[in-house]
Coordinates of N, CA, C and O in Angstrom, one line a residue:
M1 N 69.3 85.8 100.2 CA 70.6 85.5 100.8 C 71.2 86.8 101.3 O 71.1 87.8 100.7
S2 N 71.9 86.7 102.4 CA 72.6 87.8 103.0 C 73.9 88.1 102.3 O 74.6 87.2 101.8
T3 N 74.3 89.3 102.2 CA 75.6 89.6 101.6 C 76.7 89.7 102.6 O 77.8 89.9 102.3
V4 N 76.4 89.4 103.9 CA 77.4 89.4 104.9 C 78.0 88.0 104.9 O 77.3 87.0 105.0
Q5 N 79.3 87.9 104.8 CA 80.0 86.7 104.7 C 80.5 86.3 106.1 O 81.1 87.0 106.8
P6 N 80.1 85.0 106.5 CA 80.6 84.6 107.8 C 82.1 84.5 107.9 O 82.7 84.2 106.9
A7 N 82.6 84.8 109.0 CA 84.1 84.8 109.2 C 84.5 83.3 109.4 O 83.7 82.4 109.7
G8 N 85.8 83.1 109.1 CA 86.3 81.7 109.4 C 86.4 80.9 108.1 O 85.9 81.3 107.1
A9 N 87.0 79.8 108.3 CA 87.3 78.9 107.2 C 86.0 78.2 106.8 O 85.1 78.0 107.6
L10 N 85.9 77.8 105.5 CA 84.8 77.1 105.0 C 84.7 75.7 105.6 O 85.7 75.0 105.8
T11 N 83.5 75.3 106.0 CA 83.3 73.9 106.5 C 82.7 73.0 105.4 O 82.2 73.5 104.4
V12 N 82.9 71.7 105.5 CA 82.3 70.8 104.6 C 80.8 70.9 104.5 O 80.3 71.0 103.4
E13 N 80.1 71.1 105.6 CA 78.7 71.3 105.6 C 78.3 72.6 104.8 O 77.3 72.6 104.0
E14 N 79.0 73.7 105.0 CA 78.7 74.9 104.3 C 79.0 74.7 102.8 O 78.3 75.2 102.0
A15 N 80.1 74.1 102.5 CA 80.5 73.8 101.1 C 79.4 73.0 100.4 O 79.0 73.4 99.3
R16 N 78.8 72.0 101.1 CA 77.7 71.3 100.5 C 76.5 72.1 100.2 O 75.8 72.0 99.2
T17 N 76.2 73.0 101.2 CA 75.1 73.9 101.0 C 75.3 74.8 99.8 O 74.4 75.1 99.0
L18 N 76.5 75.4 99.7 CA 76.8 76.3 98.6 C 76.8 75.5 97.3 O 76.4 76.0 96.2
Q19 N 77.2 74.2 97.3 CA 77.2 73.4 96.1 C 75.8 73.2 95.6 O 75.6 73.0 94.4
E20 N 74.8 73.2 96.5 CA 73.4 73.0 96.0 C 73.0 74.1 95.1 O 72.1 73.9 94.3
N21 N 73.6 75.3 95.2 CA 73.2 76.5 94.4 C 73.9 76.5 93.0 O 73.7 77.4 92.2
L22 N 74.8 75.6 92.8 CA 75.6 75.6 91.6 C 74.8 75.3 90.3 O 75.2 75.7 89.2
G23 N 73.7 74.5 90.4 CA 73.0 74.2 89.3 C 73.7 73.1 88.4 O 73.5 73.0 87.2
E24 N 74.6 72.4 89.1 CA 75.4 71.4 88.4 C 75.3 70.1 89.1 O 75.1 70.1 90.3
P25 N 75.4 69.0 88.4 CA 75.4 67.7 89.1 C 76.7 67.6 89.9 O 77.7 68.2 89.6
L26 N 76.6 66.8 90.9 CA 77.8 66.6 91.8 C 78.2 65.1 91.9 O 77.3 64.3 91.9
R27 N 79.5 64.9 92.0 CA 80.0 63.5 92.3 C 80.4 63.6 93.7 O 80.7 64.6 94.3
P28 N 80.6 62.4 94.3 CA 81.2 62.4 95.7 C 82.5 63.1 95.7 O 83.3 63.1 94.8
G29 N 82.7 63.7 96.9 CA 84.0 64.5 97.1 C 85.2 63.6 97.0 O 85.2 62.4 97.2
L30 N 86.3 64.3 96.9 CA 87.6 63.7 96.9 C 88.0 63.4 98.3 O 87.8 64.1 99.3
T31 N 88.7 62.3 98.5 CA 89.3 61.9 99.8 C 90.6 62.7 100.0 O 91.1 63.3 99.0
D32 N 91.1 62.8 101.2 CA 92.3 63.4 101.5 C 93.5 62.8 100.7 O 94.3 63.4 100.1
A33 N 93.4 61.4 100.5 CA 94.4 60.7 99.8 C 94.4 61.1 98.3 O 95.4 61.4 97.6
E34 N 93.2 61.3 97.7 CA 93.0 61.7 96.3 C 93.5 63.1 96.1 O 94.2 63.4 95.2
L35 N 93.2 64.0 97.1 CA 93.6 65.4 97.0 C 95.2 65.4 97.1 O 95.8 66.1 96.3
N36 N 95.8 64.7 97.9 CA 97.2 64.6 98.0 C 97.8 64.1 96.7 O 98.9 64.6 96.3
D37 N 97.2 63.1 96.1 CA 97.7 62.5 94.8 C 97.7 63.6 93.7 O 98.6 63.7 93.0
V38 N 96.6 64.4 93.7 CA 96.5 65.4 92.7 C 97.6 66.5 92.9 O 98.3 66.9 92.0
E39 N 97.8 66.9 94.2 CA 98.8 67.8 94.5 C 100.2 67.3 94.1 O 101.0 68.0 93.5
Q40 N 100.5 66.0 94.4 CA 101.8 65.5 94.0 C 101.9 65.4 92.5 O 103.0 65.7 91.9
Q41 N 100.9 64.9 91.8 CA 100.9 64.8 90.3 C 101.2 66.1 89.6 O 102.0 66.1 88.7
F42 N 100.6 67.2 90.1 CA 100.7 68.4 89.4 C 101.6 69.5 90.0 O 101.8 70.5 89.5
G43 N 102.1 69.1 91.2 CA 103.1 70.0 91.8 C 102.6 71.3 92.4 O 103.2 72.3 92.3
F44 N 101.4 71.3 93.1 CA 100.9 72.4 93.8 C 100.2 71.9 95.0 O 100.0 70.7 95.2
H45 N 99.7 72.8 95.9 CA 98.9 72.5 97.0 C 97.6 73.3 97.0 O 97.7 74.5 96.8
F46 N 96.5 72.7 97.1 CA 95.2 73.4 97.2 C 95.2 74.2 98.4 O 95.7 73.9 99.5
A47 N 94.5 75.4 98.3 CA 94.3 76.2 99.5 C 93.3 75.4 100.4 O 92.6 74.5 99.9
A48 N 93.3 75.7 101.7 CA 92.5 75.0 102.6 C 91.0 75.0 102.3 O 90.3 73.9 102.3
D49 N 90.5 76.1 101.9 CA 89.0 76.2 101.5 C 88.7 75.5 100.2 O 87.7 74.9 100.1
H50 N 89.7 75.4 99.3 CA 89.5 74.7 98.1 C 89.5 73.2 98.4 O 88.6 72.4 97.8
R51 N 90.3 72.7 99.3 CA 90.3 71.3 99.7 C 89.0 70.9 100.3 O 88.4 69.9 100.0
V52 N 88.5 71.8 101.2 CA 87.2 71.5 101.8 C 86.1 71.5 100.8 O 85.2 70.6 100.8
F53 N 86.1 72.4 99.8 CA 85.1 72.4 98.8 C 85.1 71.1 98.0 O 84.1 70.5 97.7
L54 N 86.3 70.6 97.6 CA 86.4 69.4 96.8 C 86.1 68.2 97.6 O 85.7 67.1 97.1
R55 N 86.3 68.2 98.9 CA 86.0 67.1 99.8 C 84.4 67.0 99.9 O 83.9 65.9 100.1
A56 N 83.8 68.1 99.8 CA 82.3 68.1 100.0 C 81.6 67.5 98.7 O 80.6 66.9 98.8
G57 N 82.2 67.7 97.6 CA 81.6 67.2 96.3 C 82.4 67.7 95.1 O 83.1 68.7 95.3
I58 N 82.3 67.1 94.0 CA 83.0 67.5 92.8 C 81.9 67.9 91.8 O 81.1 67.1 91.3
P59 N 81.8 69.2 91.5 CA 80.8 69.6 90.4 C 81.2 69.0 89.1 O 82.4 68.9 88.8
V60 N 80.2 68.6 88.3 CA 80.4 68.0 87.0 C 80.0 68.9 85.9 O 79.0 69.6 86.0
G61 N 80.9 69.1 84.9 CA 80.6 69.9 83.8 C 81.9 70.4 83.2 O 82.9 70.4 83.8
D62 N 81.8 70.9 81.9 CA 82.9 71.4 81.2 C 83.7 72.5 81.9 O 84.9 72.6 81.8
R63 N 83.0 73.3 82.7 CA 83.7 74.4 83.3 C 84.5 74.0 84.6 O 85.4 74.7 85.0
W64 N 84.2 72.9 85.1 CA 84.7 72.4 86.4 C 85.9 71.4 86.1 O 85.7 70.5 85.4
P65 N 87.0 71.7 86.7 CA 88.1 70.7 86.6 C 87.7 69.4 87.3 O 87.2 69.4 88.4
D66 N 87.9 68.3 86.6 CA 87.6 67.0 87.2 C 89.0 66.4 87.7 O 89.7 65.7 87.0
W67 N 89.2 66.7 89.0 CA 90.5 66.3 89.6 C 90.6 64.8 89.8 O 91.7 64.2 90.0
R68 N 89.5 64.0 89.7 CA 89.5 62.6 89.9 C 89.7 61.9 88.6 O 90.5 60.9 88.5
C69 N 89.0 62.2 87.6 CA 89.0 61.4 86.3 C 89.4 62.2 85.1 O 89.3 61.7 84.0
G70 N 89.7 63.5 85.3 CA 90.0 64.4 84.1 C 91.3 64.0 83.4 O 92.2 63.3 83.9
N71 N 91.3 64.4 82.2 CA 92.5 64.2 81.3 C 93.7 65.0 81.9 O 93.6 66.3 82.0
P72 N 94.8 64.4 82.3 CA 95.9 65.1 82.9 C 96.4 66.2 82.0 O 96.8 67.3 82.5
D73 N 96.4 66.0 80.7 CA 96.9 67.1 79.8 C 96.0 68.3 79.8 O 96.5 69.4 79.8
Q74 N 94.7 68.1 79.9 CA 93.8 69.2 79.9 C 93.9 69.9 81.3 O 93.8 71.1 81.4
L75 N 94.0 69.1 82.4 CA 94.2 69.7 83.7 C 95.5 70.6 83.7 O 95.5 71.7 84.2
R76 N 96.6 70.1 83.1 CA 97.8 70.8 83.1 C 97.6 72.1 82.3 O 98.1 73.2 82.7
Q77 N 96.9 72.1 81.2 CA 96.6 73.3 80.4 C 95.9 74.3 81.2 O 96.2 75.5 81.1
R78 N 94.9 73.8 82.0 CA 94.2 74.8 82.9 C 95.1 75.4 83.9 O 94.9 76.6 84.3
L79 N 96.0 74.6 84.5 CA 96.9 75.1 85.5 C 97.9 76.1 84.8 O 98.3 77.0 85.5
D80 N 98.3 75.9 83.6 CA 99.2 76.7 82.9 C 98.6 78.0 82.3 O 99.3 79.0 81.9
W81 N 97.2 78.0 82.2 CA 96.5 79.1 81.6 C 96.9 80.5 82.1 O 97.2 81.4 81.3
P82 N 97.0 80.8 83.4 CA 97.4 82.1 83.9 C 98.8 82.6 83.3 O 98.9 83.7 82.8
V83 N 99.8 81.7 83.5 CA 101.1 82.1 83.0 C 101.1 82.2 81.5 O 101.7 83.2 80.9
D84 N 100.4 81.3 80.8 CA 100.4 81.4 79.3 C 99.7 82.7 78.9 O 100.1 83.3 77.9
G85 N 98.7 83.2 79.7 CA 98.1 84.5 79.3 C 99.0 85.6 79.5 O 99.0 86.6 78.6
V86 N 99.9 85.6 80.5 CA 100.9 86.7 80.6 C 101.8 86.6 79.4 O 102.2 87.7 78.8
L87 N 102.3 85.4 79.1 CA 103.2 85.3 78.0 C 102.6 85.7 76.7 O 103.2 86.3 75.8
Y88 N 101.3 85.5 76.5 CA 100.5 86.0 75.3 C 100.6 87.5 75.3 O 100.9 88.1 74.2
D89 N 100.4 88.1 76.4 CA 100.5 89.6 76.4 C 101.9 90.1 76.2 O 102.1 91.2 75.6
V90 N 102.9 89.4 76.6 CA 104.3 89.8 76.3 C 104.5 89.7 74.8 O 105.0 90.6 74.2
E91 N 104.0 88.6 74.2 CA 104.2 88.4 72.7 C 103.3 89.4 71.9 O 103.8 89.9 70.9
H92 N 102.1 89.5 72.2 CA 101.1 90.2 71.3 C 100.7 91.6 71.8 O 100.2 92.4 71.0
N93 N 100.9 92.0 73.0 CA 100.5 93.3 73.5 C 101.6 94.1 74.2 O 101.3 95.0 74.9
A94 N 102.8 93.7 73.9 CA 104.0 94.5 74.4 C 104.1 94.6 75.9 O 104.7 95.5 76.4
L95 N 103.5 93.7 76.6 CA 103.6 93.7 78.0 C 105.0 93.5 78.4 O 105.7 92.5 77.9
W96 N 105.5 94.3 79.3 CA 106.8 94.0 80.0 C 106.8 94.8 81.3 O 106.5 95.9 81.3
L97 N 107.2 94.1 82.3 CA 107.1 94.7 83.7 C 108.5 95.3 84.0 O 109.5 94.7 83.7
P98 N 108.4 96.5 84.6 CA 109.7 97.2 84.9 C 110.7 96.4 85.7 O 111.9 96.5 85.5
D99 N 110.2 95.6 86.7 CA 111.1 94.8 87.5 C 111.8 93.7 86.8 O 112.6 93.0 87.4
W100 N 111.4 93.4 85.6 CA 112.0 92.4 84.8 C 113.3 92.9 84.1 O 114.0 92.2 83.4
G101 N 113.6 94.2 84.2 CA 114.7 94.8 83.6 C 114.4 95.2 82.1 O 113.2 95.1 81.7
P102 N 115.4 95.5 81.4 CA 115.2 95.9 80.0 C 114.6 94.7 79.2 O 115.0 93.6 79.3
R103 N 113.7 95.0 78.3 CA 113.1 94.0 77.5 C 114.0 93.6 76.3 O 114.5 94.5 75.6
P104 N 114.3 92.3 76.2 CA 115.1 91.9 75.0 C 114.5 92.3 73.7 O 113.2 92.2 73.6
R105 N 115.3 92.6 72.7 CA 114.7 93.1 71.5 C 114.2 91.9 70.6 O 113.2 92.1 69.9
V106 N 114.8 90.8 70.7 CA 114.3 89.6 70.0 C 113.2 88.9 70.8 O 113.3 88.6 72.0
L107 N 112.0 88.7 70.1 CA 110.8 88.2 70.8 C 111.1 86.9 71.5 O 110.7 86.7 72.6
S108 N 111.8 86.0 70.9 CA 112.0 84.7 71.5 C 112.8 84.8 72.8 O 112.6 84.1 73.8
N109 N 113.7 85.8 72.8 CA 114.5 86.1 74.0 C 113.6 86.7 75.1 O 113.8 86.5 76.3
A110 N 112.7 87.6 74.7 CA 111.8 88.3 75.6 C 110.9 87.3 76.2 O 110.7 87.3 77.5
L111 N 110.4 86.3 75.4 CA 109.5 85.3 76.0 C 110.3 84.4 76.9 O 109.7 84.0 78.0
A112 N 111.5 84.0 76.6 CA 112.3 83.2 77.5 C 112.6 83.9 78.8 O 112.5 83.3 79.9
A113 N 112.9 85.2 78.7 CA 113.2 86.0 80.0 C 111.9 86.1 80.8 O 111.9 85.9 82.0
A114 N 110.8 86.4 80.1 CA 109.5 86.5 80.9 C 109.2 85.1 81.5 O 108.7 85.1 82.7
R115 N 109.4 84.0 80.8 CA 109.1 82.7 81.4 C 109.9 82.5 82.7 O 109.5 82.0 83.7
R116 N 111.2 82.9 82.6 CA 112.1 82.8 83.8 C 111.5 83.6 85.0 O 111.5 83.2 86.1
H117 N 111.1 84.8 84.7 CA 110.5 85.7 85.7 C 109.2 85.1 86.3 O 108.9 85.4 87.4
L118 N 108.5 84.4 85.5 CA 107.2 83.9 85.9 C 107.3 82.5 86.6 O 106.4 82.1 87.3
A119 N 108.4 81.9 86.5 CA 108.6 80.5 87.1 C 108.3 80.5 88.6 O 107.7 79.6 89.1
P120 N 108.7 81.5 89.4 CA 108.5 81.5 90.8 C 107.2 82.1 91.3 O 106.9 82.1 92.5
V121 N 106.3 82.6 90.4 CA 105.1 83.3 90.8 C 104.2 82.3 91.5 O 104.2 81.1 91.1
P122 N 103.3 82.7 92.4 CA 102.4 81.8 93.0 C 101.5 81.1 92.0 O 101.0 81.7 91.0
Q123 N 101.3 79.8 92.1 CA 100.5 79.0 91.2 C 99.0 79.3 91.5 O 98.6 79.5 92.6
L124 N 98.3 79.5 90.4 CA 96.8 79.7 90.5 C 96.2 78.4 90.1 O 96.6 77.7 89.1
V125 N 95.2 78.0 90.8 CA 94.5 76.7 90.6 C 93.1 76.9 90.1 O 92.3 77.7 90.8
P126 N 92.7 76.3 89.0 CA 91.3 76.5 88.5 C 90.2 76.0 89.5 O 90.3 74.9 90.1
V127 N 89.2 76.9 89.6 CA 88.0 76.5 90.4 C 86.9 76.2 89.5 O 86.3 75.1 89.5
C128 N 86.6 77.1 88.5 CA 85.5 76.9 87.6 C 85.8 77.9 86.4 O 86.1 79.1 86.6
G129 N 85.8 77.3 85.2 CA 86.1 78.2 84.0 C 87.5 78.8 84.2 O 88.4 78.2 84.5
H130 N 87.5 80.1 84.0 CA 88.8 80.9 84.2 C 88.8 81.6 85.5 O 89.3 82.7 85.6
R131 N 88.1 81.0 86.5 CA 88.2 81.5 87.9 C 89.2 80.7 88.7 O 89.2 79.4 88.6
Y132 N 90.1 81.4 89.3 CA 91.3 80.7 90.0 C 91.4 81.1 91.4 O 91.1 82.3 91.8
L133 N 92.0 80.2 92.2 CA 92.4 80.5 93.6 C 93.9 80.3 93.7 O 94.4 79.3 93.1
P134 N 94.6 81.1 94.4 CA 96.0 80.8 94.6 C 96.2 79.5 95.4 O 95.4 79.2 96.3
A135 N 97.3 78.9 95.1 CA 97.7 77.6 95.8 C 98.4 78.1 97.1 O 99.5 78.4 97.0
T136 N 97.6 78.1 98.1 CA 98.1 78.6 99.4 C 97.9 77.5 100.4 O 96.9 77.4 101.1
P137 N 98.8 76.5 100.5 CA 98.5 75.3 101.4 C 98.2 75.7 102.8 O 98.9 76.5 103.4
G138 N 97.2 75.1 103.3 CA 96.8 75.3 104.7 C 96.2 76.7 105.0 O 95.9 77.0 106.2
E139 N 96.0 77.5 104.0 CA 95.4 78.8 104.2 C 94.1 78.9 103.5 O 93.8 78.2 102.5
S140 N 93.2 79.9 104.0 CA 92.0 80.2 103.3 C 91.8 81.7 103.3 O 92.6 82.4 103.9
G141 N 90.8 82.1 102.6 CA 90.5 83.5 102.6 C 91.1 84.4 101.5 O 91.1 85.6 101.6
Y142 N 91.7 83.7 100.5 CA 92.2 84.4 99.4 C 91.1 84.7 98.3 O 90.2 83.9 98.2
P143 N 91.3 85.7 97.6 CA 90.2 86.0 96.6 C 90.3 85.0 95.4 O 91.3 84.5 95.1
V144 N 89.1 84.8 94.9 CA 88.9 84.0 93.6 C 89.1 85.0 92.5 O 88.4 86.0 92.5
L145 N 90.0 84.7 91.6 CA 90.3 85.7 90.5 C 89.7 85.2 89.2 O 89.9 84.0 88.8
S146 N 89.2 86.1 88.4 CA 88.9 85.8 87.0 C 90.1 86.2 86.2 O 90.6 87.3 86.3
V147 N 90.7 85.2 85.5 CA 92.0 85.4 84.9 C 91.8 85.2 83.4 O 91.4 84.1 82.9
Y148 N 92.1 86.3 82.7 CA 92.1 86.2 81.2 C 93.3 87.0 80.7 O 93.2 88.3 80.8
Q149 N 94.4 86.4 80.4 CA 95.6 87.1 80.1 C 96.0 87.9 81.4 O 96.0 87.4 82.5
T150 N 96.2 89.2 81.2 CA 96.5 90.0 82.4 C 95.3 90.9 82.8 O 95.5 91.8 83.6
D151 N 94.2 90.5 82.3 CA 92.9 91.1 82.8 C 92.5 90.2 84.0 O 92.0 89.1 83.8
I152 N 92.8 90.6 85.2 CA 92.6 89.8 86.4 C 91.7 90.6 87.3 O 92.0 91.8 87.7
V153 N 90.5 90.0 87.7 CA 89.5 90.7 88.4 C 89.1 89.8 89.6 O 88.8 88.6 89.3
P154 N 88.9 90.3 90.8 CA 88.4 89.5 91.8 C 86.9 89.2 91.6 O 86.1 90.1 91.3
Y155 N 86.5 87.9 91.7 CA 85.1 87.5 91.6 C 84.5 87.0 92.9 O 83.4 86.6 93.0
G156 N 85.3 87.1 93.9 CA 84.9 86.8 95.3 C 86.1 87.1 96.2 O 87.2 86.8 95.8
W157 N 85.9 87.6 97.4 CA 87.0 88.0 98.3 C 87.5 86.7 99.0 O 88.5 86.8 99.6
D158 N 86.8 85.6 98.8 CA 87.2 84.3 99.3 C 86.3 83.3 98.5 O 85.4 83.7 97.7
L159 N 86.6 82.0 98.7 CA 85.8 81.0 97.9 C 84.3 81.1 98.2 O 83.5 81.0 97.3
R160 N 84.0 81.2 99.5 CA 82.6 81.3 99.9 C 81.9 82.5 99.2 O 80.8 82.4 98.6
G161 N 82.6 83.7 99.2 CA 82.0 84.8 98.5 C 81.9 84.7 97.0 O 80.9 85.1 96.4
Y162 N 82.9 84.0 96.4 CA 82.8 83.7 95.0 C 81.6 82.9 94.6 O 80.9 83.2 93.7
L163 N 81.4 81.8 95.4 CA 80.3 80.9 95.1 C 78.9 81.6 95.2 O 78.0 81.5 94.4
R164 N 78.8 82.5 96.3 CA 77.6 83.3 96.5 C 77.4 84.3 95.4 O 76.3 84.6 94.9
H165 N 78.5 84.9 94.9 CA 78.4 85.9 93.9 C 78.1 85.3 92.5 O 77.2 85.7 91.8
E166 N 78.9 84.3 92.1 CA 78.8 83.7 90.8 C 77.5 82.9 90.6 O 76.9 82.9 89.6
F167 N 77.1 82.1 91.7 CA 76.0 81.2 91.5 C 74.8 81.5 92.4 O 73.8 80.9 92.2
G168 N 75.0 82.4 93.3 CA 73.9 82.8 94.2 C 73.3 84.2 93.9 O 72.3 84.6 94.5
G169 N 73.9 84.9 93.0 CA 73.4 86.2 92.6 C 73.7 87.3 93.5 O 73.2 88.4 93.4
E170 N 74.6 87.1 94.5 CA 74.9 88.1 95.5 C 75.9 89.1 94.8 O 76.8 88.6 94.1
P171 N 75.8 90.4 95.2 CA 76.9 91.3 94.7 C 78.2 90.9 95.3 O 78.3 90.4 96.4
L172 N 79.3 91.3 94.5 CA 80.6 91.1 95.0 C 80.9 91.8 96.3 O 81.5 91.3 97.3
G173 N 80.4 93.0 96.4 CA 80.5 93.8 97.7 C 81.9 94.4 97.8 O 82.8 94.2 96.9
E174 N 82.1 95.0 98.8 CA 83.4 95.7 99.1 C 84.4 94.7 99.6 O 84.0 93.7 100.3
P175 N 85.7 94.9 99.5 CA 86.7 94.0 100.1 C 86.5 94.0 101.6 O 85.9 94.9 102.2
P176 N 86.9 92.9 102.2 CA 86.8 92.9 103.7 C 87.4 94.1 104.4 O 88.4 94.7 103.8
A177 N 87.0 94.4 105.6 CA 87.5 95.6 106.3 C 89.0 95.5 106.4 O 89.7 96.5 106.3
E178 N 89.6 94.3 106.6 CA 91.1 94.2 106.7 C 91.7 94.2 105.3 O 92.9 94.1 105.2
G179 N 90.9 94.3 104.2 CA 91.4 94.4 102.9 C 91.5 93.0 102.3 O 91.6 92.0 103.0
A180 N 91.5 92.9 101.0 CA 91.6 91.7 100.3 C 93.0 91.1 100.5 O 94.0 91.9 100.5
R181 N 93.1 89.8 100.6 CA 94.5 89.2 100.8 C 95.2 89.4 99.5 O 94.7 89.3 98.4
V182 N 96.5 89.7 99.6 CA 97.3 89.9 98.4 C 97.7 88.5 97.9 O 98.0 87.6 98.6
V183 N 97.7 88.4 96.6 CA 98.0 87.2 95.9 C 99.4 87.3 95.1 O 99.5 86.8 94.0
G184 N 100.3 88.1 95.8 CA 101.6 88.2 95.2 C 101.6 88.8 93.8 O 100.9 89.8 93.5
F185 N 102.4 88.2 92.9 CA 102.5 88.7 91.6 C 101.2 89.1 90.9 O 101.1 90.1 90.2
W186 N 100.2 88.2 91.1 CA 98.9 88.4 90.4 C 98.2 89.7 90.8 O 97.4 90.2 90.1
S187 N 98.4 90.2 92.0 CA 97.8 91.4 92.5 C 98.1 92.6 91.7 O 97.3 93.5 91.6
R188 N 99.2 92.6 91.0 CA 99.6 93.8 90.3 C 98.7 94.1 89.1 O 98.6 95.2 88.5
F189 N 97.9 93.0 88.6 CA 97.0 93.2 87.5 C 95.6 93.4 87.9 O 94.8 93.6 87.1
M190 N 95.3 93.3 89.2 CA 93.9 93.5 89.7 C 93.6 95.0 89.7 O 94.4 95.8 90.0
D191 N 92.3 95.2 89.3 CA 91.8 96.6 89.3 C 91.5 97.0 90.7 O 91.1 96.3 91.5

């Protein structure tokens, strides 16, 4: 496989080809109506390339969110994982960001303040395991992030690159010439 990533948005045909390398069984892809229902139920919008990937097929396995038949509570937990990880670091690792102002002395107050500051941050949507894409409706080309508390590392400069890196054995490579797209709040934790 080549390490040069084609430019442009992911197509359904390309997504199907990439899904063949996953080593996972696949179910038929989600319809636009099903994708819209998921977005409405959970209050986010899939990025354009994530929608294309899920329209092409749904990988089956514990690591993959089952947006069609999955347990809604478990899907919500996966959606909450990135913010919960930051709150864990506030509680157990003394994390406090300067732009949050002075840290309250009482832990419950610090957690409440941190939760308020985290409420408007961009939603991250699980792709596989603890790999996430920002919820950027109508857009593509954002990095797939490995998220474990505030240890956040790019695992692909876009969804295509992530799938090639994680499942095709290609190196991550350098960020694109124009630079990796910024994912707002989450970028501050990226190495």
